[in-house]
C-alpha positions as a printed Julia matrix, in Angstrom:
124×3 Matrix{Float64}:
 278.52  -31.55  133.38
 276.95  -30.9   130.0
 274.19  -28.74  131.48
 276.65  -26.75  133.55
 278.93  -25.98  130.59
 276.02  -25.32  128.24
 274.54  -22.95  130.83
 277.76  -20.97  130.81
 277.45  -20.31  127.1
 279.58  -23.03  125.53
 278.42  -24.56  122.25
 276.51  -27.81  122.8
 278.4   -29.72  120.08
 281.79  -28.65  121.45
 280.76  -29.64  124.97
 279.61  -33.08  123.79
 282.86  -33.68  121.92
 285.02  -32.73  124.9
 282.95  -34.77  127.34
 283.06  -37.8   125.05
 286.87  -37.51  124.89
 287.11  -37.23  128.67
 284.91  -40.29  129.18
 286.83  -42.3   126.61
 290.15  -41.55  128.32
 288.72  -42.3   131.77
 289.11  -38.78  133.12
 285.35  -38.33  133.52
 283.37  -41.09  135.17
 279.83  -41.08  136.52
 280.65  -44.11  138.66
 283.64  -42.43  140.28
 281.63  -39.25  140.84
 278.72  -41.19  142.35
 280.95  -43.15  144.71
 282.79  -40.03  145.83
 279.61  -37.99  146.23
 277.92  -40.65  148.37
 280.99  -41.02  150.56
 281.12  -37.25  151.06
 277.4   -36.93  151.9
 277.46  -39.92  154.28
 280.41  -38.3   156.04
 278.31  -35.15  156.47
 275.4   -37.12  157.94
 273.01  -37.27  155.0
 270.64  -40.19  154.59
 269.92  -42.26  151.49
 266.73  -40.43  150.46
 268.48  -37.07  150.27
 271.59  -38.48  148.59
 269.46  -40.26  145.97
 267.53  -37.03  145.21
 270.71  -34.97  144.92
 272.35  -37.47  142.58
 269.24  -37.62  140.38
 269.36  -33.82  140.15
 272.93  -34.2   138.9
 271.89  -36.61  136.15
 273.03  -39.92  137.63
 270.82  -42.87  136.7
 268.85  -44.76  139.34
 270.59  -48.1   138.82
 274.02  -46.64  139.5
 272.74  -44.78  142.56
 271.14  -47.95  143.93
 274.35  -49.95  143.4
 276.48  -47.49  145.33
 273.93  -46.85  148.08
 273.74  -50.61  148.64
 277.33  -50.48  149.9
 276.13  -48.38  152.85
 272.92  -50.31  153.53
 274.21  -51.73  156.81
 275.37  -48.34  158.07
 272.18  -46.24  157.92
 271.09  -47.15  161.45
 274.43  -46.12  162.97
 274.54  -42.95  160.88
 271.02  -42.09  161.98
 272.04  -42.58  165.61
 275.16  -40.46  165.11
 273.2   -37.61  163.5
 270.62  -37.72  166.29
 273.31  -37.73  168.98
 275.14  -34.77  167.46
 271.96  -32.71  167.31
 270.14  -33.78  170.48
 272.63  -35.78  172.53
 272.15  -39.4   173.43
 269.37  -38.58  175.9
 266.16  -40.38  175.03
 262.88  -38.52  174.9
 259.39  -39.77  175.76
 257.63  -36.54  174.83
 255.67  -37.08  171.59
 256.1   -33.47  170.52
 259.89  -33.71  170.92
 259.98  -37.06  169.12
 258.02  -35.56  166.23
 260.45  -32.64  166.07
 263.39  -35.06  165.96
 261.67  -37.13  163.29
 261.2   -34.05  161.08
 264.86  -33.15  161.48
 266.01  -36.67  160.55
 263.62  -36.74  157.61
 265.09  -33.44  156.4
 268.54  -35.02  156.62
 267.36  -37.7   154.2
 266.57  -40.77  156.24
 263.58  -42.94  155.26
 260.44  -42.52  157.34
 260.21  -46.19  158.3
 263.77  -46.21  159.65
 263.09  -43.02  161.63
 259.9   -44.46  163.11
 261.68  -47.63  164.17
 264.56  -45.68  165.62
 262.67  -42.99  167.49
 259.3   -44.43  168.37
 260.14  -48.1   168.89
 263.5   -47.73  170.63
 263.41  -44.38  172.44
C-alpha cells in the first residue's frame, strides 16, 4: 500500500503515519488481505506457485503466505483436475506432445512441476 500511495505522489512520512493508524485500528491487515487474496486466486484456478509469487510482489512475507497456503494444501490436486477439465475436458491423452502442452498450461497457472508430472504423466 505504501508503494502504491508513494508512487502517486503522496509524501512518504504522511503515508507511513496514515498506514500506521489504519493498522493500529485494525482497518488494514496483511493477514486479512492475504487470506482474501488466496481465496480469490484459488477460486479463479491459480496454483500455489503463482499465488505465492503474486503475494511476494505485493510485499507479503513468506511466513504469512506459507501459513495461509497450508490451509489449501489438500485441495491442490482437485483444483488442478478442475483447471485441466475446464481447459481440455476430462478426456485423457496419451500423446506426449499434448501432455507437454497441458503441463506448460498448468505450470503457467501456478501449479508445482512435481504435482503436474504426477497428475498428467502418472495418471493420464
